[in-house]
CSV table of N, CA and C and ligand atoms in Angstrom, one decimal:
chain,number,residue,atom,x,y,z
A,1,MET,N,78.1,173.6,-175.7
A,1,MET,CA,76.7,174.1,-176.0
A,1,MET,C,76.0,173.5,-176.9
A,2,ALA,N,74.8,173.5,-176.6
A,2,ALA,CA,73.7,172.2,-177.4
A,2,ALA,C,73.5,172.7,-179.4
A,3,SER,N,73.5,172.1,-180.4
A,3,SER,CA,74.0,172.1,-181.1
A,3,SER,C,72.5,173.6,-182.1
A,4,SER,N,71.5,173.1,-180.6
A,4,SER,CA,70.3,174.1,-180.9
A,4,SER,C,69.5,173.8,-180.3
A,5,VAL,N,69.2,175.4,-179.8
A,5,VAL,CA,68.1,175.2,-178.3
A,5,VAL,C,67.0,174.9,-178.2
A,6,PHE,N,66.7,174.6,-179.7
A,6,PHE,CA,65.2,173.9,-179.7
A,6,PHE,C,65.5,172.1,-179.4
A,7,LEU,N,66.2,171.8,-180.0
A,7,LEU,CA,66.3,170.4,-178.8
A,7,LEU,C,67.0,170.2,-178.2
A,8,PRO,N,66.5,169.2,-177.3
A,8,PRO,CA,66.8,169.0,-175.2
A,8,PRO,C,68.0,168.7,-175.2
A,9,HIS,N,69.1,169.6,-174.5
A,9,HIS,CA,70.3,169.7,-173.8
A,9,HIS,C,70.3,170.5,-172.3
A,10,ASN,N,71.1,170.4,-171.9
A,10,ASN,CA,71.3,170.5,-170.4
A,10,ASN,C,71.5,172.3,-170.5
A,11,HIS,N,70.5,172.6,-170.1
A,11,HIS,CA,70.8,173.8,-169.9
A,11,HIS,C,71.5,174.9,-169.1
A,12,GLN,N,71.8,174.1,-167.8
A,12,GLN,CA,73.3,174.1,-166.5
A,12,GLN,C,74.4,175.0,-167.7
A,13,HIS,N,74.7,174.0,-168.6
A,13,HIS,CA,75.7,174.6,-169.1
A,13,HIS,C,75.7,176.0,-169.8
A,14,CYS,N,75.0,176.0,-170.8
A,14,CYS,CA,74.6,177.3,-171.2
A,14,CYS,C,74.7,178.7,-170.2
A,15,VAL,N,73.8,178.6,-169.1
A,15,VAL,CA,74.0,178.9,-168.2
A,15,VAL,C,75.4,179.9,-167.5
A,16,GLN,N,75.7,178.9,-167.3
A,16,GLN,CA,77.7,178.3,-166.7
A,16,GLN,C,78.6,179.3,-168.0
A,17,ASP,N,78.1,178.7,-169.0
A,17,ASP,CA,79.1,179.6,-170.3
A,17,ASP,C,78.6,180.8,-170.4
A,18,ALA,N,77.2,181.2,-170.5
A,18,ALA,CA,77.2,182.8,-170.2
A,18,ALA,C,77.8,183.4,-169.2
A,19,LEU,N,77.5,183.0,-168.3
A,19,LEU,CA,78.6,184.0,-167.0
A,19,LEU,C,79.8,183.5,-167.3
A,20,ARG,N,80.4,182.7,-167.0
A,20,ARG,CA,81.9,182.6,-167.6
A,20,ARG,C,82.3,183.6,-168.4
A,21,GLN,N,81.4,183.5,-169.7
A,21,GLN,CA,82.2,184.6,-171.0
A,21,GLN,C,81.9,186.1,-170.5
A,22,ALA,N,80.7,185.9,-169.9
A,22,ALA,CA,80.6,187.8,-169.1
A,22,ALA,C,81.5,188.4,-168.2
A,23,ASP,N,81.9,187.1,-167.3
A,23,ASP,CA,82.7,187.4,-166.2
A,23,ASP,C,84.3,187.7,-166.9
A,24,THR,N,85.0,187.1,-168.1
A,24,THR,CA,86.9,187.7,-168.7
A,24,THR,C,85.9,188.5,-169.4
A,25,TYR,N,84.4,188.7,-170.1
A,25,TYR,CA,84.6,190.1,-170.9
A,25,TYR,C,84.7,191.5,-170.5
A,26,CYS,N,84.1,191.3,-168.8
A,26,CYS,CA,83.8,192.4,-168.0
A,26,CYS,C,85.3,192.5,-167.6
A,27,GLU,N,86.1,192.1,-167.1
A,27,GLU,CA,87.5,191.8,-166.6
A,27,GLU,C,88.2,192.4,-167.6
A,28,GLU,N,88.4,191.9,-168.8
A,28,GLU,CA,89.0,192.5,-169.5
A,28,GLU,C,88.6,194.0,-170.1
A,29,GLN,N,87.1,194.1,-169.8
A,29,GLN,CA,86.8,195.7,-170.3
A,29,GLN,C,87.5,196.8,-168.8
A,30,GLY,N,87.0,196.0,-168.0
A,30,GLY,CA,87.3,196.7,-166.9
A,30,GLY,C,86.2,197.1,-166.3
A,31,VAL,N,85.7,196.9,-166.5
A,31,VAL,CA,84.2,197.2,-166.0
A,31,VAL,C,83.8,195.8,-165.4
A,32,ARG,N,83.0,196.3,-164.0
A,32,ARG,CA,82.2,195.6,-162.8
A,32,ARG,C,81.2,194.1,-162.9
A,33,LEU,N,80.9,193.5,-163.2
A,33,LEU,CA,79.7,192.9,-163.5
A,33,LEU,C,79.3,193.0,-161.5
A,34,THR,N,78.5,193.7,-161.2
A,34,THR,CA,78.2,194.1,-159.9
A,34,THR,C,77.4,192.6,-159.1
A,35,PRO,N,76.8,192.6,-158.1
A,35,PRO,CA,75.5,191.5,-157.7
A,35,PRO,C,74.7,191.4,-158.7
A,36,LEU,N,73.6,192.8,-158.9
A,36,LEU,CA,72.3,192.9,-159.6
A,36,LEU,C,72.8,192.5,-160.9
A,37,ARG,N,73.8,193.4,-162.0
A,37,ARG,CA,74.3,193.0,-163.2
A,37,ARG,C,74.3,191.3,-163.7
A,38,ARG,N,75.6,191.2,-162.6
A,38,ARG,CA,75.3,189.6,-162.2
A,38,ARG,C,73.7,188.5,-162.7
A,39,ARG,N,73.1,189.0,-161.4
A,39,ARG,CA,71.7,188.4,-161.0
A,39,ARG,C,70.9,188.8,-162.6
A,40,VAL,N,70.6,189.8,-162.9
A,40,VAL,CA,69.7,190.4,-164.2
A,40,VAL,C,70.3,189.4,-165.3
A,41,LEU,N,71.6,189.4,-165.6
A,41,LEU,CA,71.8,188.2,-166.4
A,41,LEU,C,71.2,187.0,-166.9
A,42,GLU,N,71.9,186.7,-165.0
A,42,GLU,CA,71.8,184.9,-164.8
A,42,GLU,C,69.9,184.6,-164.9
A,43,LEU,N,69.0,185.7,-165.0
A,43,LEU,CA,67.9,185.5,-164.6
A,43,LEU,C,67.1,185.7,-166.2
A,44,ILE,N,67.9,186.1,-167.8
A,44,ILE,CA,67.9,186.5,-168.7
A,44,ILE,C,67.9,185.5,-169.6
A,45,TRP,N,69.2,185.1,-169.0
A,45,TRP,CA,69.6,183.3,-169.4
A,45,TRP,C,68.9,181.8,-169.0
A,46,GLU,N,67.6,182.4,-168.1
A,46,GLU,CA,67.0,181.5,-167.6
A,46,GLU,C,66.8,180.3,-168.0
A,47,GLU,N,66.2,180.8,-169.2
A,47,GLU,CA,65.6,180.1,-170.9
A,47,GLU,C,65.9,180.7,-171.4
A,48,HIS,N,65.6,180.6,-172.9
A,48,HIS,CA,66.3,180.2,-174.0
A,48,HIS,C,64.8,181.4,-174.2
A,49,LYS,N,64.6,181.8,-174.1
A,49,LYS,CA,63.0,183.1,-173.8
A,49,LYS,C,62.7,184.0,-173.7
A,50,PRO,N,63.0,184.7,-174.7
A,50,PRO,CA,63.0,186.8,-174.1
A,50,PRO,C,61.9,187.0,-173.4
A,51,ILE,N,62.9,187.8,-172.3
A,51,ILE,CA,61.8,188.3,-171.1
A,51,ILE,C,62.2,189.7,-171.0
A,52,GLY,N,61.0,190.6,-170.8
A,52,GLY,CA,60.6,191.7,-170.5
A,52,GLY,C,61.1,192.6,-169.7
A,53,ALA,N,60.6,193.7,-169.1
A,53,ALA,CA,61.9,194.7,-168.3
A,53,ALA,C,60.9,194.7,-167.6
A,54,TYR,N,59.9,194.3,-167.7
A,54,TYR,CA,59.1,194.7,-165.9
A,54,TYR,C,58.7,193.0,-165.9
A,55,ASP,N,58.7,191.9,-166.5
A,55,ASP,CA,59.0,189.9,-165.0
A,55,ASP,C,60.8,190.3,-165.2
A,56,LEU,N,61.5,190.8,-165.7
A,56,LEU,CA,62.3,191.3,-165.2
A,56,LEU,C,63.0,192.2,-163.8
A,57,LEU,N,61.9,193.1,-163.1
A,57,LEU,CA,61.6,194.2,-162.6
A,57,LEU,C,61.3,193.7,-160.8
A,58,ALA,N,60.3,192.3,-161.8
A,58,ALA,CA,59.5,191.3,-160.7
A,58,ALA,C,60.2,190.9,-159.5
A,59,ARG,N,60.9,190.1,-160.9
A,59,ARG,CA,61.9,189.1,-159.8
A,59,ARG,C,63.0,189.4,-159.0
A,60,ILE,N,63.2,191.3,-159.9
A,60,ILE,CA,64.5,191.7,-159.3
A,60,ILE,C,63.5,191.6,-157.8
A,61,ALA,N,62.9,192.4,-157.9
A,61,ALA,CA,62.1,193.0,-156.4
A,61,ALA,C,62.0,192.1,-155.2
A,62,SER,N,61.8,191.2,-155.9
A,62,SER,CA,61.2,189.4,-154.9
A,62,SER,C,62.1,188.8,-154.5
A,63,GLU,N,63.4,189.4,-155.1
A,63,GLU,CA,64.7,189.3,-154.1
A,63,GLU,C,65.0,190.5,-153.4
A,64,GLY,N,64.8,191.2,-153.2
A,64,GLY,CA,65.0,191.9,-152.1
A,64,GLY,C,66.7,193.1,-152.9
A,65,PHE,N,66.1,193.0,-154.6
A,65,PHE,CA,67.1,194.2,-154.9
A,65,PHE,C,66.7,195.8,-155.0
A,66,ASN,N,68.2,195.8,-155.3
A,66,ASN,CA,67.3,197.8,-155.4
A,66,ASN,C,66.6,197.8,-157.0
A,67,SER,N,65.4,197.9,-156.7
A,67,SER,CA,64.8,197.7,-158.4
A,67,SER,C,63.7,198.6,-159.3
A,68,ALA,N,64.6,200.1,-159.0
A,68,ALA,CA,64.0,200.6,-159.0
A,68,ALA,C,64.3,201.0,-160.5
A,69,PRO,N,63.2,200.5,-161.6
A,69,PRO,CA,63.2,200.7,-162.8
A,69,PRO,C,64.6,201.8,-164.0
A,70,PRO,N,65.6,202.8,-163.2
A,70,PRO,CA,66.0,203.1,-164.0
A,70,PRO,C,67.5,202.4,-163.5
A,71,THR,N,67.0,201.7,-162.4
A,71,THR,CA,68.7,200.9,-162.3
A,71,THR,C,68.4,199.6,-162.6
A,72,VAL,N,67.1,199.2,-163.1
A,72,VAL,CA,67.2,198.1,-163.7
A,72,VAL,C,67.6,198.1,-165.3
A,73,TYR,N,66.8,199.4,-165.8
A,73,TYR,CA,66.8,200.0,-167.2
A,73,TYR,C,68.7,200.2,-168.0
A,74,ARG,N,69.3,200.7,-166.6
A,74,ARG,CA,70.6,200.9,-166.9
A,74,ARG,C,70.6,199.5,-167.0
A,75,THR,N,70.6,198.6,-166.7
A,75,THR,CA,71.8,197.7,-166.3
A,75,THR,C,71.4,197.2,-168.0
A,76,LEU,N,70.5,196.7,-168.2
A,76,LEU,CA,69.9,196.5,-169.5
A,76,LEU,C,70.8,197.1,-170.7
A,77,ASP,N,71.0,198.5,-170.2
A,77,ASP,CA,71.2,199.7,-171.3
A,77,ASP,C,73.3,198.9,-171.3
A,78,PHE,N,74.0,198.4,-170.3
A,78,PHE,CA,74.9,198.1,-170.5
A,78,PHE,C,74.8,196.9,-170.8
A,79,PHE,N,74.2,195.7,-170.8
A,79,PHE,CA,74.2,194.8,-171.7
A,79,PHE,C,74.1,195.0,-173.1
A,80,ILE,N,73.7,195.4,-172.9
A,80,ILE,CA,73.3,195.5,-174.7
A,80,ILE,C,74.5,196.4,-175.2
A,81,GLN,N,75.2,197.6,-175.1
A,81,GLN,CA,75.9,197.9,-175.4
A,81,GLN,C,77.7,197.2,-175.0
A,82,HIS,N,77.5,196.6,-174.6
A,82,HIS,CA,78.3,196.1,-174.4
A,82,HIS,C,78.2,194.5,-175.2
A,83,GLY,N,77.2,194.1,-176.0
A,83,GLY,CA,76.7,192.6,-176.9
A,83,GLY,C,76.3,191.7,-176.0
A,84,LEU,N,75.7,192.0,-174.8
A,84,LEU,CA,76.1,189.8,-173.5
A,84,LEU,C,74.9,190.0,-174.3
A,85,ILE,N,73.9,191.0,-174.1
A,85,ILE,CA,72.2,190.4,-174.8
A,85,ILE,C,71.5,191.6,-175.7
A,86,HIS,N,70.5,191.0,-176.4
A,86,HIS,CA,69.3,192.0,-177.8
A,86,HIS,C,69.1,192.5,-176.7
A,87,LYS,N,68.3,193.3,-178.0
A,87,LYS,CA,66.5,193.2,-177.8
A,87,LYS,C,66.0,192.4,-178.7
A,88,VAL,N,65.1,191.7,-178.6
A,88,VAL,CA,64.2,191.5,-179.2
A,88,VAL,C,62.9,192.4,-179.4
A,89,GLU,N,62.7,193.1,-181.3
A,89,GLU,CA,62.5,194.1,-180.6
A,89,GLU,C,60.7,193.7,-180.9
A,90,SER,N,60.4,192.7,-181.1
A,90,SER,CA,59.1,192.6,-182.1
A,90,SER,C,58.5,192.0,-180.3
A,91,LEU,N,58.9,191.0,-179.8
A,91,LEU,CA,58.8,190.9,-178.6
A,91,LEU,C,58.9,191.6,-177.2
A,92,ASN,N,59.9,192.8,-177.6
A,92,ASN,CA,60.1,194.2,-176.4
A,92,ASN,C,60.6,193.6,-175.6
A,93,ALA,N,61.2,192.7,-175.1
A,93,ALA,CA,62.1,191.6,-174.7
A,93,ALA,C,63.8,191.7,-174.9
A,94,TYR,N,64.5,190.5,-173.7
A,94,TYR,CA,65.8,190.5,-173.9
A,94,TYR,C,66.0,189.2,-174.3
A,95,ILE,N,67.3,189.5,-174.9
A,95,ILE,CA,67.7,187.8,-174.9
A,95,ILE,C,69.6,187.8,-174.7
A,96,GLY,N,70.1,187.1,-174.0
A,96,GLY,CA,71.2,186.6,-173.7
A,96,GLY,C,71.8,186.3,-175.1
A,97,CYS,N,73.1,186.9,-175.6
A,97,CYS,CA,74.0,186.4,-176.6
A,97,CYS,C,75.3,185.9,-176.3
A,98,ASN,N,75.2,185.5,-176.6
A,98,ASN,CA,76.3,184.0,-176.4
A,98,ASN,C,77.9,184.5,-177.7
A,99,HIS,N,77.6,184.8,-178.9
A,99,HIS,CA,78.4,185.1,-179.8
A,99,HIS,C,80.0,185.4,-179.3
A,100,GLU,N,80.8,185.3,-179.7
A,100,GLU,CA,82.0,186.0,-179.8
A,100,GLU,C,81.7,187.6,-179.9
A,101,GLN,N,82.1,188.3,-178.9
A,101,GLN,CA,81.9,189.9,-179.1
A,101,GLN,C,81.9,191.3,-180.4
A,102,GLY,N,81.5,191.8,-180.2
A,102,GLY,CA,81.7,192.5,-181.7
A,102,GLY,C,80.3,192.7,-182.1
A,103,SER,N,80.5,193.6,-183.1
A,103,SER,CA,78.8,194.4,-184.0
A,103,SER,C,78.8,192.4,-185.0
A,104,HIS,N,77.1,192.0,-184.5
A,104,HIS,CA,76.7,191.3,-185.5
A,104,HIS,C,75.7,191.4,-186.3
A,105,THR,N,75.4,190.8,-187.0
A,105,THR,CA,73.5,190.6,-187.8
A,105,THR,C,73.2,190.1,-186.5
A,106,SER,N,72.1,190.3,-185.7
A,106,SER,CA,71.3,189.4,-185.0
A,106,SER,C,70.1,188.5,-185.9
A,107,VAL,N,70.1,187.6,-185.9
A,107,VAL,CA,68.9,187.0,-187.0
A,107,VAL,C,68.5,186.0,-186.0
A,108,PHE,N,67.2,185.9,-185.6
A,108,PHE,CA,66.8,185.1,-184.3
A,108,PHE,C,65.5,184.0,-185.1
A,109,PHE,N,65.7,183.1,-184.8
A,109,PHE,CA,64.2,181.9,-184.3
A,109,PHE,C,63.4,182.5,-183.6
A,110,ILE,N,62.4,183.0,-183.9
A,110,ILE,CA,61.7,182.7,-182.6
A,110,ILE,C,60.0,181.9,-182.9
A,111,CYS,N,59.6,181.6,-181.9
A,111,CYS,CA,58.6,180.0,-181.9
A,111,CYS,C,57.5,181.1,-180.9
A,112,GLN,N,56.8,181.2,-182.2
A,112,GLN,CA,55.5,181.5,-181.4
A,112,GLN,C,54.7,181.2,-180.7
A,113,ASN,N,55.3,180.3,-180.3
A,113,ASN,CA,54.2,179.4,-179.7
A,113,ASN,C,55.0,179.5,-177.9
A,114,CYS,N,55.3,178.9,-178.1
A,114,CYS,CA,56.2,178.4,-176.9
A,114,CYS,C,56.9,180.3,-176.4
A,115,GLY,N,57.9,181.0,-177.4
A,115,GLY,CA,58.5,181.6,-177.5
A,115,GLY,C,60.5,181.1,-177.7
A,116,VAL,N,60.3,180.4,-177.8
A,116,VAL,CA,61.8,179.8,-176.9
A,116,VAL,C,62.7,180.6,-177.9
A,117,THR,N,63.5,180.9,-178.6
A,117,THR,CA,64.6,181.7,-179.7
A,117,THR,C,66.0,181.8,-179.5
A,118,GLU,N,66.1,181.0,-181.0
A,118,GLU,CA,68.0,181.0,-181.5
A,118,GLU,C,68.5,182.1,-181.6
A,119,GLU,N,70.0,182.7,-181.6
A,119,GLU,CA,70.3,183.4,-182.2
A,119,GLU,C,71.1,182.7,-183.3
A,120,LEU,N,70.9,182.5,-184.6
A,120,LEU,CA,71.8,182.0,-185.6
A,120,LEU,C,73.2,182.7,-185.2
A,121,GLN,N,74.4,182.0,-186.1
A,121,GLN,CA,75.1,182.3,-186.3
A,121,GLN,C,75.6,182.0,-187.4
A,122,ASN,N,75.2,182.4,-188.8
A,122,ASN,CA,75.8,182.8,-189.5
A,122,ASN,C,76.2,184.0,-190.5
A,123,PRO,N,77.4,184.0,-190.4
A,123,PRO,CA,78.1,185.2,-191.1
A,123,PRO,C,78.0,184.6,-192.9
A,124,ALA,N,77.3,184.1,-193.3
A,124,ALA,CA,76.4,184.2,-194.2
A,124,ALA,C,75.9,185.1,-195.1
A,125,ILE,N,75.2,184.7,-194.0
A,125,ILE,CA,73.5,185.7,-193.6
A,125,ILE,C,74.3,186.9,-193.7
A,126,GLU,N,74.9,187.8,-193.5
A,126,GLU,CA,75.6,188.7,-193.4
A,126,GLU,C,75.8,190.0,-193.8
A,127,GLY,N,76.9,188.5,-194.6
A,127,GLY,CA,77.8,189.2,-196.1
A,127,GLY,C,76.7,189.8,-197.1
A,128,GLN,N,75.8,188.4,-197.3
A,128,GLN,CA,74.2,189.3,-198.4
A,128,GLN,C,74.1,190.3,-197.8
A,129,LEU,N,73.8,190.3,-196.6
A,129,LEU,CA,73.0,191.7,-196.6
A,129,LEU,C,73.8,193.1,-196.1
A,130,ALA,N,75.7,192.7,-196.3
A,130,ALA,CA,76.3,193.9,-196.3
A,130,ALA,C,76.1,193.9,-197.7
A,131,LEU,N,76.4,193.2,-198.4
A,131,LEU,CA,76.7,193.0,-200.1
A,131,LEU,C,75.2,194.0,-201.2
A,132,GLN,N,73.9,193.1,-200.7
A,132,GLN,CA,72.5,194.7,-201.4
A,132,GLN,C,73.2,195.6,-200.5
A,133,ALA,N,73.1,195.7,-199.6
A,133,ALA,CA,72.7,197.7,-198.8
A,133,ALA,C,73.9,197.8,-199.6
A,134,ALA,N,75.5,198.0,-199.5
A,134,ALA,CA,76.7,198.0,-200.3
A,134,ALA,C,75.4,199.1,-201.9
A,135,GLY,N,75.0,197.3,-201.8
A,135,GLY,CA,74.7,197.7,-203.8
A,135,GLY,C,73.7,199.2,-203.5
A,136,MET,N,73.0,199.3,-202.4
A,136,MET,CA,71.9,200.1,-202.7
A,136,MET,C,72.1,201.3,-202.6
A,137,GLY,N,73.3,201.5,-201.8
A,137,GLY,CA,73.4,202.7,-201.2
A,137,GLY,C,73.4,202.8,-199.6
A,138,PHE,N,72.8,201.7,-199.2
A,138,PHE,CA,72.1,201.9,-197.6
A,138,PHE,C,73.2,201.6,-196.8
A,139,GLN,N,73.1,202.2,-196.1
A,139,GLN,CA,74.3,202.2,-195.0
A,139,GLN,C,72.7,201.4,-193.4
A,140,ILE,N,73.8,200.2,-192.9
A,140,ILE,CA,72.6,199.6,-192.2
A,140,ILE,C,73.4,199.6,-190.3
A,141,ASN,N,72.5,199.8,-189.8
A,141,ASN,CA,72.7,200.6,-188.4
A,141,ASN,C,72.3,199.5,-187.3
A,142,HIS,N,71.3,198.9,-188.0
A,142,HIS,CA,70.8,197.9,-186.7
A,142,HIS,C,70.5,196.8,-186.7
A,143,PRO,N,71.3,195.4,-187.7
A,143,PRO,CA,71.0,194.9,-188.5
A,143,PRO,C,70.0,193.7,-187.6
A,144,THR,N,69.0,193.4,-187.6
A,144,THR,CA,68.6,192.4,-186.7
A,144,THR,C,67.3,191.8,-187.7
A,145,LEU,N,67.1,190.6,-187.6
A,145,LEU,CA,66.2,190.1,-188.4
A,145,LEU,C,65.7,188.8,-187.2
A,146,GLU,N,64.1,188.7,-187.2
A,146,GLU,CA,63.4,187.8,-186.4
A,146,GLU,C,62.7,187.3,-187.1
A,147,ILE,N,62.6,186.1,-187.2
A,147,ILE,CA,62.4,185.4,-188.2
A,147,ILE,C,60.6,184.7,-187.0
A,148,LYS,N,59.3,184.5,-187.1
A,148,LYS,CA,59.0,183.5,-186.8
A,148,LYS,C,58.6,182.2,-187.0
A,149,GLY,N,58.4,181.5,-185.8
A,149,GLY,CA,57.8,180.0,-186.4
A,149,GLY,C,57.4,179.0,-185.3
A,150,LEU,N,57.4,178.0,-185.8
A,150,LEU,CA,57.4,177.2,-184.5
A,150,LEU,C,58.2,176.0,-184.4
A,151,CYS,N,59.0,175.6,-183.1
A,151,CYS,CA,59.8,175.2,-182.8
A,151,CYS,C,59.6,173.7,-183.2
A,152,LYS,N,60.5,172.8,-183.2
A,152,LYS,CA,59.7,171.0,-183.3
A,152,LYS,C,59.8,170.5,-182.1
A,153,ALA,N,59.1,170.7,-180.9
A,153,ALA,CA,58.7,170.7,-180.0
A,153,ALA,C,57.1,170.8,-180.7
A,154,CYS,N,57.2,172.1,-181.0
A,154,CYS,CA,55.2,173.2,-180.4
A,154,CYS,C,54.9,172.3,-182.0
A,155,ARG,N,55.6,171.9,-182.4
A,155,ARG,CA,54.9,171.4,-184.1
A,155,ARG,C,54.5,170.0,-184.1
A,156,HIS,N,54.9,169.3,-183.4
A,156,HIS,CA,54.7,168.2,-183.0
A,156,HIS,C,53.2,168.2,-181.6
A,157,ALA,N,53.0,169.9,-180.7
A,157,ALA,CA,52.4,169.0,-179.6
A,157,ALA,C,50.9,169.0,-180.6
B,201,ZN,ZN1,70.5,176.1,-173.4
B,202,ZN,ZN1,74.4,188.2,-180.6
B,203,ZN,ZN1,57.8,176.3,-179.9
């Protein structure tokens, strides 16, 4: 795993790791990673860029899968529920998560030029938010931070 998705790395490893993790997870949970689910996950991991449902539908359809929108939306819901992907709200698109399973605060750095997005793993941020919320009597339900900026490649372009 590269130290950052913004830096050059062997992306095949990211894809393989993600699929392996999903396989293990589904086996442990006793849920099936059907060919459609597996392909959707693969497409989401194809790049470190959130992909929209319409793009996914088009890809899936062109490959001869049952591409009825409800089927694909159910698949996306399944992955979100199981924490294998997240929805990036500001882009209305989906991105894979390779964090240890379990709920966590999603902090995204999103390149507003090329769309490459990295999810940070930073328990300190999570702790700070939880502390702040507790102090204000606020209950966090959907802990997501989406931070826009420019990745290294785009800054130098
Ligand atoms: Zn990668
Ligand atoms: Zn995550
Ligand atoms: Zn960029």
